Structures are given as C-alpha cells and as structure tokens.
Coordinates of C-alpha atoms and ligand atoms in Angstrom, one line a residue:
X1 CA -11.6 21.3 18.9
X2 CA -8.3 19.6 19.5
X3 CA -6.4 18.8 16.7
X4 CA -5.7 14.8 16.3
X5 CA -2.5 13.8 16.1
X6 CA -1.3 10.9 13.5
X7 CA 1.8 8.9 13.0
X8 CA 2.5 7.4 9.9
X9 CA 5.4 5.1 9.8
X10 CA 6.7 5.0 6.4
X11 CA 4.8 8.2 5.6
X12 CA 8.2 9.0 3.0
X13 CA 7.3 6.0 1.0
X14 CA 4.5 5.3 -1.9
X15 CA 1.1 5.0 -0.1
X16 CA 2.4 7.0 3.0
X17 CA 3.3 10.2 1.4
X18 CA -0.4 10.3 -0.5
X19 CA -1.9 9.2 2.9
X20 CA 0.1 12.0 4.9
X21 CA -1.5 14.9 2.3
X22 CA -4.8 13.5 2.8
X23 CA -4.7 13.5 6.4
X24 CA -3.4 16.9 6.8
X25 CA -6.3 18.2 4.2
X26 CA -8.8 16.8 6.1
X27 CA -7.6 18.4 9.5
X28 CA -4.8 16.2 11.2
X29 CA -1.6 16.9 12.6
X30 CA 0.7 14.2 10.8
X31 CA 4.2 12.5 12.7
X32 CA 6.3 11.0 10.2
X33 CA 9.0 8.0 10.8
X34 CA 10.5 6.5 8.2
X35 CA 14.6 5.0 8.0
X36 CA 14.2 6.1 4.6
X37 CA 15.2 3.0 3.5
X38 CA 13.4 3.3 -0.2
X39 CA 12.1 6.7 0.0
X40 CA 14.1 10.4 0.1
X41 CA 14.0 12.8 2.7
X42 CA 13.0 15.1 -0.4
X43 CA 9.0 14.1 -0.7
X44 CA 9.1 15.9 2.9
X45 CA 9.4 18.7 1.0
X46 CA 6.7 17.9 -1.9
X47 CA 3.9 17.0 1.0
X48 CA 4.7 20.9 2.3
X49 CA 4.5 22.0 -1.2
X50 CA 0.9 20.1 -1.9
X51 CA -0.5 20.6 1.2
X52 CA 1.1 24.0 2.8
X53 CA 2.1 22.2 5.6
X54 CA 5.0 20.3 6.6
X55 CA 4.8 17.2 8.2
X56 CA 7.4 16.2 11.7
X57 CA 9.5 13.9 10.3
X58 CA 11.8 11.6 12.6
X59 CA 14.4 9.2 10.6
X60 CA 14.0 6.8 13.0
X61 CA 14.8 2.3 12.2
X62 CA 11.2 0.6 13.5
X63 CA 14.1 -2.2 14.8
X64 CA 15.4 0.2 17.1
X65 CA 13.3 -0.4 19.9
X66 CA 14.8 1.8 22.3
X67 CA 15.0 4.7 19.7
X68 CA 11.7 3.9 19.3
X69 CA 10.3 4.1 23.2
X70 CA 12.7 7.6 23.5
X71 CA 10.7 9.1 20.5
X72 CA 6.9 8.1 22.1
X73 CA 7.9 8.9 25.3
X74 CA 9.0 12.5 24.5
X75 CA 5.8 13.2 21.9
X76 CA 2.8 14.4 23.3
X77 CA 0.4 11.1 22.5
X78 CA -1.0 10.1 19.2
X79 CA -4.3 9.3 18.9
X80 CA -4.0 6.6 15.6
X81 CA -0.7 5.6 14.3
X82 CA -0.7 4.1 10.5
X83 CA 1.5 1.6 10.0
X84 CA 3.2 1.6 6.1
X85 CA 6.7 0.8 6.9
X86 CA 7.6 -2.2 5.8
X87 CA 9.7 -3.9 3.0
X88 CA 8.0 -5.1 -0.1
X89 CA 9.5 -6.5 -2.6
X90 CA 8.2 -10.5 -3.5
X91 CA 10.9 -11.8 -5.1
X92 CA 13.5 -10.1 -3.1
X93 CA 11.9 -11.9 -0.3
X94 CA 12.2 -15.2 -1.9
X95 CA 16.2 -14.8 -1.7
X96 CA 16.2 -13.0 1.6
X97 CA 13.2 -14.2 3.8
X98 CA 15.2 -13.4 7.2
X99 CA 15.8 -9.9 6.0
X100 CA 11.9 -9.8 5.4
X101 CA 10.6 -11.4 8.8
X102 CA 12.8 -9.6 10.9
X103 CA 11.8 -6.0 9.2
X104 CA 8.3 -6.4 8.6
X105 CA 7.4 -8.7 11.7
X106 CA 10.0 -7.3 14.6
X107 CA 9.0 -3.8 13.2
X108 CA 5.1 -4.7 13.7
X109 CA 6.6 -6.0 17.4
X110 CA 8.4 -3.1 18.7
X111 CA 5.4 -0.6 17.3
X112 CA 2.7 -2.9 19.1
X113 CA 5.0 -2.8 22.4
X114 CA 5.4 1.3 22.2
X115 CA 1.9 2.2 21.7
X116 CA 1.0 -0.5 24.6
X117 CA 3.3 1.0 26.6
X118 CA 2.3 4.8 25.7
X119 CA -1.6 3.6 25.5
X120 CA -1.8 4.9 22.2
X121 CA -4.8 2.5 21.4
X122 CA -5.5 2.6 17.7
X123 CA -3.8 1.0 14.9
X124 CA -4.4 1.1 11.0
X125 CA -2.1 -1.5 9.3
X126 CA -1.4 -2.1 5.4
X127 CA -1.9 -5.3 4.3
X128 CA -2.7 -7.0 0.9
X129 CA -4.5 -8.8 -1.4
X130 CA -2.0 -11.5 -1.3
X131 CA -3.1 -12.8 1.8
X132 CA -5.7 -14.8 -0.5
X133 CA -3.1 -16.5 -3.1
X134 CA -5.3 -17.5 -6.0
X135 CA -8.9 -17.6 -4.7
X136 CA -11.5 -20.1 -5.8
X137 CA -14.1 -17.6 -6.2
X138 CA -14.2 -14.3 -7.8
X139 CA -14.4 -11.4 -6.5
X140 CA -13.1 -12.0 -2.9
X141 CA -14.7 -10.8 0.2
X142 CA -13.2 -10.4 3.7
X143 CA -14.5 -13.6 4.4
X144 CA -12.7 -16.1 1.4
X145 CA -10.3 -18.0 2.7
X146 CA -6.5 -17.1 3.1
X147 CA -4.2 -20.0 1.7
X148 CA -0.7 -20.1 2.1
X149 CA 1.4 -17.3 1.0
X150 CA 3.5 -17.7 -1.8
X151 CA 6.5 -15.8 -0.8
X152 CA 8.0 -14.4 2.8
X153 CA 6.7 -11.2 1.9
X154 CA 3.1 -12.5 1.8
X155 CA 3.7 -14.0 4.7
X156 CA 5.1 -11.3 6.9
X157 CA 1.5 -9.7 6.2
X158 CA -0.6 -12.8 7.1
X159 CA 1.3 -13.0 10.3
X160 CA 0.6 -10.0 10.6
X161 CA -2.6 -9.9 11.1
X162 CA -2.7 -12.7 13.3
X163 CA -0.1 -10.8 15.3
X164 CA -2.6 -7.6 15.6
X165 CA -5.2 -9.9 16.1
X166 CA -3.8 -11.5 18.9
X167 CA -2.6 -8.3 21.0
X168 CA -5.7 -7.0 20.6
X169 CA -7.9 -9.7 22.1
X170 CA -5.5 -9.5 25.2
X171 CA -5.4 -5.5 25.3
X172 CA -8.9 -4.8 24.9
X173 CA -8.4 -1.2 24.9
X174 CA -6.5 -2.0 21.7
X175 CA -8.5 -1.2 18.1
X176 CA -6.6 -2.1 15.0
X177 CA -8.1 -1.6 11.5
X178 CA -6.6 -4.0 8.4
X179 CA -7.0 -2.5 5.0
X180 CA -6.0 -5.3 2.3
X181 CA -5.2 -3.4 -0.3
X182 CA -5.5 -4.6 -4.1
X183 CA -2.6 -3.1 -6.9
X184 CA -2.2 0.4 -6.1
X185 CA -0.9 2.2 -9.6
X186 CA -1.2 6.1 -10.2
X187 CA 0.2 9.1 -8.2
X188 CA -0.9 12.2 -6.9
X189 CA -2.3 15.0 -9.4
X190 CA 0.0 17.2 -8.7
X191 CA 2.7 14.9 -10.0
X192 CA 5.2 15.9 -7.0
X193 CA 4.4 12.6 -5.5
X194 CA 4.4 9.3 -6.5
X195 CA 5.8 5.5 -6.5
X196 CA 10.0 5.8 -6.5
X197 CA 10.4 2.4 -8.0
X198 CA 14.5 1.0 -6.8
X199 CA 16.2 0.0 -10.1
X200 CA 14.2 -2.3 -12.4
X201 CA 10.5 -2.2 -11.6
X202 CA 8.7 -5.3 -10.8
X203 CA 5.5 -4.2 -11.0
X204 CA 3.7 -3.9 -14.2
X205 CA 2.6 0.3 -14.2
X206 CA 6.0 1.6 -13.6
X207 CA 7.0 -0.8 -16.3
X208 CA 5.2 0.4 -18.7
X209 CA 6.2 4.2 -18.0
X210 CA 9.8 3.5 -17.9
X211 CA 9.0 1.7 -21.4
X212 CA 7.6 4.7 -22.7
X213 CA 9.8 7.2 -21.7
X214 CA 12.3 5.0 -22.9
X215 CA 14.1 3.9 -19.9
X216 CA 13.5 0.3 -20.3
X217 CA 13.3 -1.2 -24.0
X218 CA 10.7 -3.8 -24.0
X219 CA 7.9 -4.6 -21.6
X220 CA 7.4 -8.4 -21.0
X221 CA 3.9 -9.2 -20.7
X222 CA 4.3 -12.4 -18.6
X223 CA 1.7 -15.1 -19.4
X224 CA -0.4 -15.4 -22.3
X225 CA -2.1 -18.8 -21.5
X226 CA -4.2 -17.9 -18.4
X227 CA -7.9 -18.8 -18.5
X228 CA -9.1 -15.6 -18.7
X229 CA -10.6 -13.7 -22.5
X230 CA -7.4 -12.8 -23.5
X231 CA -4.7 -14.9 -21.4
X232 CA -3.2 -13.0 -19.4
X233 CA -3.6 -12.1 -15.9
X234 CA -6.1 -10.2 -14.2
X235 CA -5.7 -7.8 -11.3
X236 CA -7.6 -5.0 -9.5
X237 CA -5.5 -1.8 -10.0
X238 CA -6.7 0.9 -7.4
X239 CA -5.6 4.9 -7.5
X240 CA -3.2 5.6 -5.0
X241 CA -5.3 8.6 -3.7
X242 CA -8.5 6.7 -3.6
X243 CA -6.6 3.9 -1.7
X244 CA -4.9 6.7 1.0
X245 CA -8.5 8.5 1.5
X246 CA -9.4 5.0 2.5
X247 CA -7.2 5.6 5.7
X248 CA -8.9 8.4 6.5
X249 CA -11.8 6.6 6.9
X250 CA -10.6 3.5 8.9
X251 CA -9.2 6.1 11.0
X252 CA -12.5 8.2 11.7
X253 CA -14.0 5.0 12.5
X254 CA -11.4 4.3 15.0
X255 CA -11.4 7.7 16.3
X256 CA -15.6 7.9 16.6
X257 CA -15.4 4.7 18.2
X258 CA -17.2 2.9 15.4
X259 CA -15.9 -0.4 15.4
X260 CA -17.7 -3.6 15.7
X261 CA -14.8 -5.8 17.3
X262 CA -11.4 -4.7 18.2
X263 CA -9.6 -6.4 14.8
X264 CA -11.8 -5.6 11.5
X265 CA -10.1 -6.5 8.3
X266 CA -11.3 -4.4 5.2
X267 CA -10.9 -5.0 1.3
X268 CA -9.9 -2.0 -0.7
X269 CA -10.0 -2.3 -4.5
X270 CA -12.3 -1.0 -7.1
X271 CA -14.1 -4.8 -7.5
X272 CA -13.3 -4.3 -11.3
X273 CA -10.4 -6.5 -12.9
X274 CA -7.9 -4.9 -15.8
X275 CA -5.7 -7.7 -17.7
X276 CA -2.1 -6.9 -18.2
X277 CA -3.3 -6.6 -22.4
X278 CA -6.5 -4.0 -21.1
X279 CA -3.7 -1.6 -19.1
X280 CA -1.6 -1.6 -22.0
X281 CA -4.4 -0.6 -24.6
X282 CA -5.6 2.0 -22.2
X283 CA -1.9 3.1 -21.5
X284 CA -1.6 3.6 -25.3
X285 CA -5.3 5.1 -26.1
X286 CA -5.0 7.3 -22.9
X287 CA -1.4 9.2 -23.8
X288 CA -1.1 8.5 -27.5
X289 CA 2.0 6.4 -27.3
X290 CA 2.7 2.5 -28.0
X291 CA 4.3 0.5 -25.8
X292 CA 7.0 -1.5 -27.1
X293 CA 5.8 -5.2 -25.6
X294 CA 6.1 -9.5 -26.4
X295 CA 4.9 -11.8 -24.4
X296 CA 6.8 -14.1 -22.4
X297 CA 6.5 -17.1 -19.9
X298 CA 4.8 -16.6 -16.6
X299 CA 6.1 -15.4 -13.8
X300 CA 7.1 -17.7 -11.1
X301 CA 4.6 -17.2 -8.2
X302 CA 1.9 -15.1 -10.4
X303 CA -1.8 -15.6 -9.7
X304 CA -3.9 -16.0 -12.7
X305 CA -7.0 -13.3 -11.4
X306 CA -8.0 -11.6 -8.7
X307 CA -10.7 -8.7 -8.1
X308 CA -11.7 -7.3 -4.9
X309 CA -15.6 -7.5 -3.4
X310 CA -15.4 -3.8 -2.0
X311 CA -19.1 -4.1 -0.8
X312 CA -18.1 -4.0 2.5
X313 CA -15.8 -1.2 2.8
X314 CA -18.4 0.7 0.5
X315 CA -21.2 -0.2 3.1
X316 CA -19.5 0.1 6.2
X317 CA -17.1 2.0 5.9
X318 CA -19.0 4.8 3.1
X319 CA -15.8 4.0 0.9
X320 CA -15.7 3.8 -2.3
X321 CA -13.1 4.2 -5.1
X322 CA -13.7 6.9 -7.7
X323 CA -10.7 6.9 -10.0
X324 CA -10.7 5.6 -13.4
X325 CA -8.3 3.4 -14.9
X326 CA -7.6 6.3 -17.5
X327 CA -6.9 8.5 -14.4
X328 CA -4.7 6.2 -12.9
X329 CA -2.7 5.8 -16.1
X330 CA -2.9 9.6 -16.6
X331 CA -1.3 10.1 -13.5
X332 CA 1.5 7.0 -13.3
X333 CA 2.7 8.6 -16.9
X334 CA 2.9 12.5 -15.6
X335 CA 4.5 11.6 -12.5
X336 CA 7.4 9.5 -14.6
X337 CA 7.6 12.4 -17.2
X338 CA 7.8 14.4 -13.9
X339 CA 11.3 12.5 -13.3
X340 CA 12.4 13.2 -16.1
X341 CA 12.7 17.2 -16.0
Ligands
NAD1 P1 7.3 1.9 0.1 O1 8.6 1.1 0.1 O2 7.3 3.0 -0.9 O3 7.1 2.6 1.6 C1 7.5 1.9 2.8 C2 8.3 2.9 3.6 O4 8.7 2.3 4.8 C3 9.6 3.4 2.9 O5 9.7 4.8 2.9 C4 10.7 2.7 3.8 O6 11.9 3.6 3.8 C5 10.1 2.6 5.1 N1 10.6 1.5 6.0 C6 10.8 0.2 5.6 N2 11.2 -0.5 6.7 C7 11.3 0.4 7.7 C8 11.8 0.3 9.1 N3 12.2 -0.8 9.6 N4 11.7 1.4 9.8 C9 11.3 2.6 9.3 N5 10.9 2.8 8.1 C10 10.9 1.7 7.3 O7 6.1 0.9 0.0 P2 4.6 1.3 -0.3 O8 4.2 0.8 -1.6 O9 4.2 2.7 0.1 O10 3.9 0.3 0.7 C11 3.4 0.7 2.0 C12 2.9 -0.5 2.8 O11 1.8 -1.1 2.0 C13 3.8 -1.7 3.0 O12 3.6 -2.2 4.2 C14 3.5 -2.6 1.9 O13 3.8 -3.9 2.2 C15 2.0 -2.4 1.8 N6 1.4 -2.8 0.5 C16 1.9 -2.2 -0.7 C17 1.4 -2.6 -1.9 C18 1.9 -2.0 -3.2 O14 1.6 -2.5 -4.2 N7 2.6 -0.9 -3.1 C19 0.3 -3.6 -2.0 C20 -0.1 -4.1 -0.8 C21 0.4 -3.7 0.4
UD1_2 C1 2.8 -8.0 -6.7 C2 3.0 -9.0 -5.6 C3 2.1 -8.6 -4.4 C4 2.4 -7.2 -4.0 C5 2.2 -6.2 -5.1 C6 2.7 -4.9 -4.8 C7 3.6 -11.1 -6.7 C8 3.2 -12.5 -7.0 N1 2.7 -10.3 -6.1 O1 1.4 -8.1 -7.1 O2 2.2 -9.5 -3.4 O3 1.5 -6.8 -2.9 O4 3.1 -6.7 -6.2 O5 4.1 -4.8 -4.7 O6 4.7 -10.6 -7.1 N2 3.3 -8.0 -15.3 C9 3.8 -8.1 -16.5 N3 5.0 -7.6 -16.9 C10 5.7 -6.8 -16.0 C11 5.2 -6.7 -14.6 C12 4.0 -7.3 -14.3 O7 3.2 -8.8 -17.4 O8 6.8 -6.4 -16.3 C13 2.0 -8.6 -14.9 C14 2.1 -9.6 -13.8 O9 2.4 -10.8 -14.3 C15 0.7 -9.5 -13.2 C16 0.3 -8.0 -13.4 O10 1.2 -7.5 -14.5 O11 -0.2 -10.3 -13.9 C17 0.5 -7.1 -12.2 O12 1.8 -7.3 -11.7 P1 2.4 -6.5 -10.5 O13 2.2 -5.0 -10.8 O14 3.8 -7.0 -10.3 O15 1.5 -6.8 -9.3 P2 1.1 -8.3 -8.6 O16 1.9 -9.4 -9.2 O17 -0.4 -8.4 -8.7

C-alpha cells in the first residue's frame, strides 16, 4: 500500500512536533513547513531521534504565497495537510491585532488557495476552546453557542472556521476537519519534545515549572473570587500526546472518507475540569516539590470555567483521552528539567 503523505504546517512548534511523531508511528510520510518563527530548526532533529525517521522540513513563511505555490507545485501531492502554524499568544494580540489577522487569517488564505489549486482536498485545522468565551452551560458541546471572542487571537480562529466553512461549501470536493482543542499541558515521554515557551510564560503549566526549577520566583495564581469550590478558575488541561493522536484520527476519517458533511467541528478535552489550586497540589504531590505561589487579581480577559463535552469525538470519532493529570505534570516537569542539562 502507498504510503500517505502529510503536511504539517507548523509541525516545529508545540502540538506539531508531537503530532508529526505520531503520524510517522502510525505509518505516514510527514512534510514539514514552518518559518520557525517560535520553534528551532533543532526539534527536527529530536522527531528523528524519537521516531527513527526524519521528517522533510521546508522553512517556508505561510504569507509567501508564491513561495508557497512553488513548494506544492514541485511535491508530489499530499493527501491531508494539518494546519498548526499560526501565532498564539492572547495578550500579545490585544496590542498587535493586525500582526495577528494578517498571520493567522492570510496564512489560512494562501493554504486554502494552494491546496485548491493542487486539489489537495483534505484539511485538519487547530482551533480552540476559546471560540466559546464563557459558556452558560457546563461542559460544552460542539453545539453551545460561540460568543464573541475576547481577543484578536480568538478571533482569527472563529473566522477561521467560518473561512473553512465557507470554501468548502463552494469546493465540494473540499473536506476539512476542526479540532477545538481545550489547554494542552505536558510533553512527550521521552522529554526531547515539548512546549518552548518565548520569555515569560503566559500559561499557567510552564509557569509553574519555571517556578520550580527556579527560573521564575513566584507563581501568581490569578483570581481567587470565582464561583467555583475553591475560587479560582477552572480549565480542561489535555496531554499533548493524547491531543496529537487526536489528529490521527480526524485524519483517518478524512482519508476513509468517513465524514458526514464537508466542515465537522470536533471538541478535544478530557470533559474533566482542574482549578488553578488542584494543578498546583498535584504539581507538588506528584514531584515532591512546593511551589512558591500568592494569589493575585484576575486576569484581564480570563474566563471563570470551562470543561469540554468530548462525547462526540469519543463516539464518533473512537477518541478518547487517556492521560492523567499526574502524567501530564510528570511530563511538563521532566521536559523543563530536560532544559536545564
Ligand atoms: P507554536 O507556536 O508552538 O507552533 C506554531 C508554529 O507555527 C511555530 O513553529 C511557528 O514558527 C509556526 N508559524 C507561525 N506562523 C507561521 C507562518 N506564517 N508560516 C509558517 N509557520 C508559521 O503553537 P502551538 O501551541 O503548537 O499551537 C499550534 C496551533 O494550535 C496554533 O494554531 C494555535 O493557535 C492552536 N492552539 C494552541 C493552543 C495551546 O494552548 N497551545 C490551544 C488552542 C489552539
Ligand atoms: C489561554 C488563552 C486561550 C489559548 C490558550 C493557549 C486567555 C484568556 N486564553 O487559555 O485563548 O488558547 O491560553 O495558549 O488568555 N493562571 C494563573 N497564573 C499564571 C498563568 C495562568 O493563575 O501564571 C491561570 C489562568 O488565570 C487560568 C488558568 O491558569 O485560569 C489557565 O491559564 P492558561 O494556561 O493561560 O490558559 P487559558 O487562559 O485557559
């Protein structure tokens, strides 16, 4: 049987490179491009060592369309193309929306218009949980409502689906699969991969590793006066591995032709909400060392709580999430002790 072949854009980055290693164990031929605009040509390297094989890697911009149509047009085709590369950080977005629309959105563009134009017809694309702001009712489903997002960032991936959406009810041959994915957190287990966070972490896991390695003094847990049992905020934190093997099987369905309609939109979380307090006692029960922490006022734009419904994506899709929060921790602390050596 012919081997498929994959591209990941972005497959350098956090959720790429775990993607990429699980798509070449379970039999693919993987195409990276990245600009390698927060990721190292290096993890190149570390998916070879994992996996034994190394990936082709381009550096190619996503904004340089006709770089772009030169590179399709000489590959043999692709049969799926995964679609990480974007920018994502919220409150970087906040102070330099443009930056974020044109990246993320004339990116998404000048992929859709390659693969039309190369009839490479299937299409998995990273979005997030964010798309739902603060939901009314817990856990969300595919169907809850999306309210508006509360920073460019959110947006460019709530566009974004309407963007896929739209091209492919007018290129029917088109099938695109959405995964919304909740807090990724954790690394690979071989600790040779994992989240390269650019100068002070905004999100809470890496936080709390740099804090107990000692690169950061003092974690600020932000919020203590949510309405939840211990007041402070609630999210679903999913195991990077878990959340990449979840590609592999929004690809198969793409590939097998399984699809119900050309656009299907997928939750991927655990369904089970941590508060910030929880992932620090587990942090501290799992490795044996206290985090240095105080509270402080919320942060501007938080949501209060928000858990996945993954029954869909465990019914249709036979997905499910495995990994515990004590492996996720487990595996977010050796990859930063990792960084350290
Ligand atoms: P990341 O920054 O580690 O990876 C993104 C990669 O895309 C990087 O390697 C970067 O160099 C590359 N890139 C960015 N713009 C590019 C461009 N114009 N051309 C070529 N390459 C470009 O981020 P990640 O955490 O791996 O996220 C991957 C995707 O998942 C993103 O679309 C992100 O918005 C989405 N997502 C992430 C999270 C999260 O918590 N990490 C949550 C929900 C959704
Ligand atoms: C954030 C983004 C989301 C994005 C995701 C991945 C916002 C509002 N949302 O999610 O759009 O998809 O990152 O990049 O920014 N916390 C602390 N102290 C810290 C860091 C975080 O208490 O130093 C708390 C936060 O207030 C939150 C929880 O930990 O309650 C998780 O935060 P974080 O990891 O930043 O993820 P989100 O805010 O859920």
């Amino acid at each position: 049987m012919n081997q498929k072949r994959i591209l990941v854009t972005g497959g350098t980055g956090y959720i790429g490179s775990h993607t990429v290693v699980e798509l070449q164990q379970s039999g693919f031929e993987v195409s990276i491009i990245d600009n390698l605009s927060n990721s190292n040509i290096a993890v190149v390297d570390q998916i070879e060592k994992i996996s034994g094989i190394r990936p082709n890697f381009s550096k190619l911009d996503l904004l340089n369309k006709k770089g772009l149509f030169d590179y399709f047009e000489n590959k043999e085709t692709f049969d799926c193309v995964i679609h990480f590369a974007a920018f994502k950080a919220v409150g970087e977005s906040v102070e330099k929306p443009l930056l974020y629309y044109k990246n993320n959105l004339m990116g998404l563009l000048n992929l859709l218009q390659a693969m039309l134009a190369n009839k490479v017809n299937n299409l998995v694309f990273s979005s997030s949980c964010t798309v739902y702001g603060q939901p009314e009712k817990l856990p969300v489903t595919e169907a809850s409502p999306l309210l508006p997002a509360n920073s460019p960032y959110g947006n460019t991936k709530r566009i974004a689906e309407e963007i896929i959406r739209d091209t492919t009810n007018a290129n029917s041959d088109l099938h695109s699969i959405s995964l919304r994915y909740f807090n990724p957190v954790g690394a690979h287990e071989s600790a040779m991969i994992g989240e390269l966070p650019n100068g002070i972490p905004n999100n809470l896991m890496p936080f709390i590793t740099q804090t107990a390695i000692g690169k950061r003094e003092i974690l600020n847990v932000f919020g203590n006066d949510y309405h939840t049992a211990d007041g402070t905020a609630i999210r679903d934190y999913i195991h990077v591995v878990d959340l990449a093997k979840a590609h592999i099987v929004a690809l198969n369905r793409l590939l097998n032709n399984e699809i119900k309609s050309n656009f299907e939109i997928f939750n991927i979380g655990t369904g089970r909400g941590y508060s910030v307090l929880e992932v620090i006692n587990a942090f501290e029960k799992s490795t044996g060392i206290n985090i240095n922490w105080k509270y402080s006022p919320r942060r501007a734009g938080d949501i209060e709580q928000i858990w996945a419904d993954s029954s869909i994506s465990n019914q249709i899709l036979n997905w499910k999430a495995n990994k515990s929060l004590e492996e996720m921790i487990i595996s977010a602390w050796e990859w930063e002790k990792s960084l350290s050596k």
